[in-house]
Amino acid sequence: MFRNQYDNDVTVWSPQGRLHQIEYAMEAVKQGSAVVGMKNATHAAIAAVKRVPSELASYQKKLFAIDEHCGVGIAGLTADARTINNFLQTECLNHRYAYSRPMPLSRLVGTLGNKMQVTTQEESGRPYGVGLLMIGFDHKGPHLIQIDPSANHYECKGMSIGARSQSARTYLEKHLDTYQATQTVEDLVRHALRALRDTLTNDQELSSKLVSVAVVGKDHPFQVYDDQLVEDLISEVIKEPRATVRPAQSTFAVQAEDLMEEDTNRPPPPDPEVAVALDVAVHRGTNP
Amino acid sequence: MGDFSPYDDNGGTVAAIAGQDYVLIACDSRLSTGSTILSRFTPKIYPLSKMTVFACSGFHADVLTLIKNLEVRMKLFIHEHGEEMSTKAVMALMLPTLYGRRFFPFYVRPIVAGLDRDGKGLVASYDPVGTPEFFDYVIQGSGENLVHPFLHNQIGAKRTLSDVPVQAPPGLTLDKAVKLLKDAFLAAAERDVYTGDTVTLVAMTAKGTETMEYQLRRD
């Protein structure tokens, strides 16, 4: 394929109608460690795997408060995430200043989406290399929203991004009705921890050093729970038998043809298949 | 239109006393304009954080806007530093905030009161453009001239003739301070037309915050 001819610029379409720079940016999200999110009728929770660059360093922070009623978990380029977080925090502050109430989540992600879209259409920049799972609570209830470098945002009932997140998504699809129906924060968080556990490699196990959890909900301002605060829930979950780490193909395997359909009702697209950038098959001619 | 003034004075009195291990803030709840009462229950104490409280009388629109500005600054600080602004930092912030409007001032008489990180009480008062006074007891507002001499006599009497900053005696307990401020407001309501209706007292200690309300003259 002519992949390497059309992928240097975000302003250049490929003959297949793709913007490869955006897809490459989405690959950057997969480089980050996993974040899992889910919600029930009153609360939303996210859990993340904290990565440590080296024994000497402290871990990379994954979960950030944006305002009292919302926060995000990030996967990908941390510096890009910081810029986005500052933007989100400022938007929420300005909204509160003007209206003396928390900013509705739909509006917040709308303004972020507009800002991110600019980077997918201008030559002078590049798309943000970070994916976010935002959780929040507003007058419409709890929300879980996925935002990716393509500037798309999706309201979700459960979602996972980052390395090996497909396994967590499998858990989320399988147990959708169960965690949606949970009545307590602890039950919801336990589900999040179980889903997160499926993203770990065989030599890793859940521990308070490895995991960060954040919760927001009705009468529950956004708060990150680290270290000791999640220890009890973790110690319960690790007693349970571990699901085998599933391979990349999930029960909702999508055929290649489906990727090309214009169907706005279909579920969020699975990871795009990435061809090797330096594809050696060169052939002249107009036939793509 | 030549009589237009961008300001109004909505009256009211605020006061605060700093102790070794507490801070006590009091305010009345009357809002007025001219000789009309606008509200009998608009207390003038506004919490900024767990440790710090803002009490302010003057032009109510400017008071509300000033608080909005401060709330944004408090949140920005938390976002940037991961912890709440200390009381001393808030007190320091008042000067640039007020002086930034030197040429169209906030028509306010604010008090910032709270606990420092060791639980010791701190209070400060400001003029409309930010001049701070870090005394152990402060009074601002329409009843200031009535309350100040009373508190000065009861708390700071021994230092009237020296340059030593006015300090509350170490033995001034929270209970005594509550009685003093309550009496001070009862007295102010007697003579100041713009002070009255109810007095709210907020006592902050390391253990927590307690709010008390008493009726004042409603005339």
XYZ file of C-alpha atoms in Angstrom:
507
model
C 0.000 0.000 0.000
C 1.065 3.598 -0.411
C 0.949 4.022 3.302
C 4.245 5.789 3.619
C 3.406 8.401 0.984
C 0.316 9.759 2.725
C 1.252 9.627 6.342
C 3.634 12.511 6.871
C 1.001 15.206 7.215
C -2.307 15.271 9.000
C -3.651 17.401 6.152
C -3.086 14.649 3.576
C -5.739 12.026 2.916
C -4.742 8.529 1.933
C -6.428 6.966 -1.102
C -8.462 4.829 1.299
C -9.901 8.007 2.831
C -7.852 7.827 6.017
C -5.728 10.323 7.885
C -2.836 8.192 8.992
C -1.374 10.783 11.346
C -4.510 10.566 13.429
C -4.328 6.796 13.494
C -0.686 6.957 14.511
C -1.657 9.334 17.304
C -4.181 6.748 18.461
C -1.350 4.235 18.588
C 0.373 6.503 21.102
C -2.584 5.975 23.429
C -1.914 2.246 23.349
C 1.614 2.885 24.545
C 0.255 4.202 27.808
C -0.729 1.879 30.643
C -4.337 0.827 30.939
C -7.192 2.892 32.306
C -10.606 1.325 32.924
C -13.852 3.208 33.513
C -17.423 2.270 34.319
C -20.548 3.731 35.836
C -23.766 2.739 37.557
C -26.917 4.706 38.276
C -25.300 7.111 40.728
C -21.518 6.930 40.421
C -18.700 6.619 37.920
C -15.280 5.149 38.630
C -11.950 4.879 36.845
C -8.993 2.710 37.720
C -5.519 2.909 36.222
C -2.269 1.021 36.226
C 0.509 3.252 37.473
C 3.722 2.753 35.580
C 7.086 3.367 37.165
C 9.792 4.492 34.737
C 12.521 3.123 37.009
C 13.023 1.983 40.572
C 14.416 5.378 41.473
C 11.528 7.383 40.083
C 8.023 7.865 41.399
C 5.128 6.575 39.366
C 3.445 8.380 36.530
C 0.233 10.003 37.737
C -2.741 8.772 35.695
C -5.842 10.236 37.296
C -6.444 13.974 37.569
C -9.167 16.099 39.102
C -10.596 18.655 36.708
C -13.204 20.103 39.041
C -15.185 18.862 41.997
C -17.628 17.103 39.714
C -15.288 15.554 37.155
C -11.857 14.155 36.505
C -9.904 12.213 33.889
C -7.658 9.210 33.488
C -5.064 9.526 30.755
C -3.115 7.186 28.513
C -0.455 8.344 26.117
C 1.775 11.406 25.976
C 1.732 12.852 29.471
C 2.815 16.323 28.379
C -0.106 16.515 25.952
C -2.359 15.350 28.751
C -1.178 18.219 30.949
C -2.126 20.771 28.304
C -5.546 19.223 27.907
C -6.074 19.052 31.676
C -5.181 22.717 32.119
C -7.653 23.572 29.376
C -10.407 21.498 31.000
C -9.715 23.002 34.417
C -9.833 26.533 33.041
C -13.081 25.860 31.183
C -14.692 24.527 34.347
C -13.430 27.464 36.418
C -14.736 30.007 33.941
C -18.093 28.270 33.791
C -18.368 28.271 37.563
C -17.395 31.924 37.702
C -20.096 32.898 35.237
C -22.916 30.546 36.243
C -22.114 29.611 39.875
C -22.628 25.948 39.057
C -20.594 23.026 37.726
C -20.102 22.806 33.978
C -22.266 20.153 32.312
C -20.043 17.352 31.002
C -21.517 17.378 27.521
C -20.497 20.993 27.075
C -17.053 20.420 28.514
C -16.193 17.582 26.139
C -17.774 19.536 23.309
C -15.380 22.440 23.757
C -12.470 20.028 24.147
C -13.487 18.162 21.006
C -13.590 21.421 19.061
C -10.147 22.344 20.303
C -8.713 18.936 19.453
C -10.296 18.889 16.022
C -8.244 21.895 14.984
C -5.097 19.832 15.392
C -6.445 17.274 12.936
C -6.907 19.796 10.183
C -3.976 22.187 10.433
C -0.561 21.575 9.027
C 1.282 23.512 11.676
C 0.547 21.068 14.448
C -0.153 17.471 15.214
C -2.998 15.659 16.930
C -2.814 15.301 20.708
C -1.167 11.993 21.506
C -3.315 11.178 24.492
C -6.575 9.412 25.135
C -8.778 10.286 28.098
C -11.479 8.572 30.065
C -13.450 11.309 31.744
C -15.835 10.628 34.585
C -18.168 13.195 36.009
C -21.502 13.854 37.648
C -23.853 16.609 36.569
C -27.559 17.366 36.468
C -28.021 14.469 34.030
C -26.348 11.952 36.317
C -23.012 10.128 36.166
C -21.033 10.111 32.932
C -18.168 8.148 31.457
C -16.754 9.685 28.311
C -13.948 8.449 26.099
C -11.942 11.072 24.218
C -9.338 10.054 21.675
C -6.767 11.890 19.508
C -9.168 11.973 16.582
C -11.132 14.510 18.659
C -14.070 12.153 18.882
C -15.803 11.710 22.183
C -18.099 8.860 23.119
C -20.416 8.486 26.102
C -19.826 4.997 27.411
C -21.265 2.627 29.957
C -17.854 1.047 30.380
C -14.589 1.535 28.518
C -10.896 0.879 28.688
C -7.928 2.455 26.916
C -4.186 1.903 26.920
C -1.942 -1.144 26.812
C -3.742 -4.511 26.729
C -7.030 -2.728 27.254
C -8.856 -5.124 24.921
C -8.927 -7.684 27.723
C -10.554 -5.167 30.041
C -13.101 -4.294 27.368
C -13.981 -7.974 27.148
C -14.695 -8.000 30.890
C -16.714 -4.795 30.570
C -18.845 -6.157 27.748
C -19.391 -9.427 29.550
C -20.396 -7.921 32.892
C -22.211 -4.825 31.635
C -25.516 -5.576 33.359
C -23.809 -6.520 36.619
C -21.752 -3.428 37.206
C -24.474 -1.135 35.882
C -26.747 -2.516 38.573
C -24.310 -2.162 41.483
C -25.695 -0.167 44.371
C -22.536 0.795 46.216
C -19.309 2.529 45.323
C -17.295 -0.402 46.679
C -19.034 -2.884 44.372
C -18.459 -0.636 41.386
C -14.783 -0.178 42.210
C -14.325 -3.916 42.677
C -15.593 -4.447 39.130
C -13.199 -1.792 37.867
C -10.321 -3.509 39.637
C -11.284 -6.884 38.170
C -11.407 -5.394 34.681
C -8.079 -3.688 35.251
C -6.577 -6.918 36.470
C -7.194 -8.463 33.069
C -4.832 -5.918 31.502
C -1.926 -6.969 33.672
C 0.792 -9.281 32.425
C 1.229 -12.668 34.036
C 3.986 -11.479 36.336
C 2.022 -8.469 37.610
C -0.653 -8.476 40.278
C -2.924 -5.741 41.604
C -1.458 -3.823 44.497
C -1.919 -0.355 45.930
C 1.464 0.595 44.476
C 0.337 -0.361 41.012
C -3.211 0.938 40.963
C -4.973 4.295 41.244
C -8.729 4.587 41.568
C -10.981 7.621 41.281
C -14.691 7.951 41.960
C -17.284 10.650 41.405
C -21.013 10.619 41.911
C -24.093 11.932 43.596
C -22.944 13.713 46.776
C -19.466 12.366 46.058
C -16.992 14.954 44.746
C -14.296 13.618 42.449
C -11.533 12.067 44.446
C -8.464 9.974 43.632
C -7.771 7.050 45.932
C -4.147 5.965 46.088
C -2.092 3.627 48.173
C -3.696 2.719 51.467
C -7.151 3.918 50.536
C -7.617 1.213 47.887
C -5.668 -1.470 49.709
C -8.760 -3.098 51.233
C -10.652 -3.409 47.975
C -7.559 -4.664 46.175
C -6.881 -7.323 48.773
C -10.427 -8.624 48.312
C -10.191 -8.755 44.533
C -6.817 -10.482 44.334
C -8.207 -13.391 46.322
C -10.497 -14.164 43.406
C -9.239 -16.462 40.658
C -7.763 -14.583 37.806
C -9.330 -14.696 34.338
C -6.885 -15.903 31.719
C -5.398 -12.984 29.836
C -7.259 -13.096 26.577
C -5.629 -12.646 23.186
C -6.299 -9.513 21.142
C -9.336 -10.979 19.326
C -12.472 -10.408 21.398
C -15.901 -11.975 21.182
C -16.951 -8.863 19.246
C -14.411 -9.395 16.472
C -15.117 -7.037 13.618
C -14.624 -7.982 9.987
C -12.463 -5.738 7.822
C -15.410 -4.729 5.643
C -17.267 -3.312 8.614
C -14.584 -0.738 9.135
C -15.473 0.965 5.892
C -19.222 1.229 6.424
C -20.736 4.596 7.116
C -22.904 3.553 10.030
C -23.200 6.148 12.723
C -25.040 3.765 15.007
C -22.330 1.164 15.216
C -20.385 0.801 18.480
C -17.040 2.611 18.894
C -14.510 1.250 16.390
C -12.007 -1.360 17.564
C -8.272 -0.677 17.331
C -7.378 0.087 13.721
C -5.110 -2.462 12.072
C -1.728 -0.835 11.709
C 0.287 -1.788 8.672
C 4.043 -1.545 8.927
C 4.947 2.047 8.071
C 7.851 1.187 5.860
C 5.923 -1.128 3.623
C 8.212 -2.344 0.854
C 5.470 -3.055 -1.682
C 5.952 -0.149 -4.050
C 4.129 -0.160 -7.354
C 3.587 2.643 -9.741
C 0.211 3.380 -11.245
C -3.009 5.000 -10.293
C -4.624 1.860 -8.957
C -4.432 2.087 -5.151
C -27.805 60.672 34.728
C -25.303 63.100 36.259
C -26.185 61.648 39.637
C -25.215 58.139 38.638
C -22.820 56.455 41.021
C -21.354 53.051 40.245
C -21.271 52.333 43.961
C -23.744 51.738 46.737
C -23.159 51.007 50.393
C -25.178 48.048 51.608
C -24.008 48.409 55.181
C -23.360 45.810 57.830
C -20.583 45.016 60.242
C -18.017 42.239 60.391
C -15.494 41.427 63.094
C -12.962 38.757 63.958
C -10.770 37.741 66.884
C -7.671 35.546 66.638
C -6.752 33.322 69.573
C -3.948 30.912 70.361
C -5.882 27.944 69.075
C -9.044 29.401 67.542
C -10.352 32.128 65.323
C -13.789 33.684 65.768
C -15.557 35.606 63.011
C -18.821 37.472 63.400
C -21.100 39.319 61.029
C -24.563 40.786 61.042
C -27.044 39.834 58.343
C -28.659 43.071 57.272
C -28.348 44.481 53.764
C -29.614 47.987 53.237
C -29.532 50.801 50.715
C -30.066 54.323 51.936
C -32.708 53.966 54.601
C -34.310 50.911 53.011
C -33.703 47.381 54.159
C -32.956 45.029 51.257
C -32.516 41.832 53.248
C -32.673 40.759 56.855
C -30.751 37.577 56.275
C -27.676 37.919 54.120
C -24.795 36.901 56.379
C -21.480 38.341 55.348
C -19.222 35.382 56.107
C -18.058 33.288 53.137
C -15.889 30.195 53.549
C -12.958 30.015 51.145
C -11.461 26.741 52.298
C -11.406 24.420 55.283
C -8.998 26.743 57.071
C -9.893 30.184 55.807
C -12.950 32.377 55.848
C -13.728 35.696 54.197
C -16.005 38.246 55.853
C -16.866 41.438 54.070
C -19.266 44.364 54.182
C -19.652 47.251 51.771
C -21.087 47.296 48.278
C -22.655 43.870 47.957
C -22.113 43.486 44.210
C -18.405 44.128 44.698
C -18.343 41.729 47.659
C -19.895 38.946 45.569
C -17.568 39.555 42.634
C -14.533 39.668 44.873
C -15.550 36.310 46.315
C -15.986 34.841 42.826
C -12.484 36.006 41.963
C -11.051 34.551 45.164
C -12.809 31.211 44.650
C -11.224 30.899 41.217
C -7.797 31.678 42.685
C -8.324 29.105 45.461
C -9.139 26.402 42.882
C -6.272 27.343 40.598
C -3.922 27.024 43.538
C -5.205 23.522 44.287
C -4.843 22.513 40.640
C -1.282 23.802 40.528
C -0.006 22.791 43.928
C -2.167 19.873 44.963
C -3.122 21.428 48.295
C -5.258 24.226 49.673
C -3.959 27.767 49.989
C -2.838 28.533 53.510
C -4.523 31.338 55.410
C -1.362 33.437 55.203
C -1.240 32.991 51.449
C -4.841 34.133 51.104
C -4.056 37.150 53.252
C -1.114 37.970 51.024
C -3.231 37.554 47.906
C -5.722 40.209 49.047
C -3.368 43.102 48.400
C -2.715 42.531 44.667
C -6.347 41.521 44.185
C -7.644 44.761 45.669
C -4.874 47.038 44.438
C -5.324 45.694 40.918
C -8.494 47.762 40.978
C -6.778 50.838 42.422
C -8.411 53.102 39.858
C -11.919 51.679 40.170
C -11.815 50.052 43.591
C -13.904 47.295 45.032
C -16.016 49.244 47.509
C -15.490 46.697 50.262
C -14.231 46.369 53.794
C -12.909 42.814 53.949
C -11.608 40.631 56.697
C -9.690 37.423 56.078
C -9.634 35.055 59.039
C -8.504 31.497 59.571
C -6.131 29.041 61.153
C -2.507 28.624 60.190
C -1.058 25.179 59.691
C -0.474 24.765 63.440
C -4.032 25.654 64.376
C -3.224 29.167 65.559
C -5.773 31.881 64.785
C -4.973 34.622 62.253
C -7.014 37.627 61.193
C -6.380 40.526 58.868
C -8.455 43.451 57.678
C -8.075 45.595 54.571
C -9.153 48.920 53.214
C -10.786 49.017 49.785
C -7.454 49.123 47.958
C -5.687 46.486 49.959
C -3.890 48.077 52.908
C -3.593 45.225 55.393
C -3.771 45.296 59.162
C -2.638 42.169 60.947
C -4.093 42.679 64.403
C -5.493 40.026 66.666
C -8.938 41.587 66.530
C -10.448 43.519 63.649
C -13.751 45.208 62.910
C -14.971 46.527 59.593
C -18.180 48.049 58.350
C -20.858 50.496 59.334
C -20.653 49.598 63.021
C -16.888 49.772 63.152
C -16.715 53.007 65.105
C -19.053 51.622 67.738
C -17.457 48.223 68.129
C -13.813 49.127 67.900
C -13.568 51.144 71.107
C -15.445 48.421 72.973
C -13.103 45.651 71.857
C -10.082 47.812 72.347
C -11.119 48.395 75.901
C -11.947 44.765 76.596
C -9.094 43.058 74.767
C -6.255 45.410 73.983
C -6.505 47.915 76.790
C -3.030 47.463 78.197
C -1.309 48.534 75.000
C -3.058 51.779 74.195
C -0.040 53.975 74.669
C 2.651 51.944 72.947
C 3.589 51.055 69.408
C 3.334 47.323 70.026
C 0.869 45.768 67.538
C -2.498 45.174 69.089
C -2.601 41.647 70.408
C -5.191 39.649 72.207
C -3.987 38.508 75.620
C -2.862 34.868 75.561
C -5.554 33.890 78.024
C -8.481 35.042 75.895
C -10.507 31.853 75.546
C -12.947 31.091 72.764
C -15.895 31.292 75.167
C -14.852 34.742 76.344
C -14.319 35.857 72.751
C -17.796 34.640 71.782
C -19.352 36.596 74.649
C -17.388 39.698 73.689
C -18.325 39.648 70.012
C -21.939 38.825 70.748
C -22.134 41.795 73.115
C -20.305 43.968 70.614
C -22.876 43.261 67.923
C -25.788 43.687 70.293
C -24.370 47.103 71.141
C -23.733 48.006 67.494
C -27.308 47.068 66.566
C -28.570 49.445 69.232
C -27.058 52.519 67.677
C -26.109 51.723 64.065
C -29.148 51.658 61.782
C -27.328 49.539 59.200
C -26.460 46.738 61.626
C -29.067 44.366 62.952
C -31.435 41.411 62.386
C -29.110 38.497 63.240
C -25.486 38.027 64.177
C -23.682 34.931 62.924
C -20.572 33.763 64.734
C -18.234 31.207 63.209
C -15.674 29.607 65.499
C -12.842 27.662 63.831
C -10.521 25.392 65.737
C -8.329 22.473 64.790
C -11.243 20.233 65.749
C -13.672 21.830 63.324
C -15.989 24.728 62.685
C -19.017 25.752 64.723
C -21.629 28.290 63.675
C -23.850 30.196 66.086
C -26.673 32.589 65.330
C -28.375 35.083 67.603
C -31.153 37.556 67.076
C -30.383 41.260 67.016
C -32.657 44.271 67.015
C -34.708 44.406 63.854
C -35.386 48.143 63.890
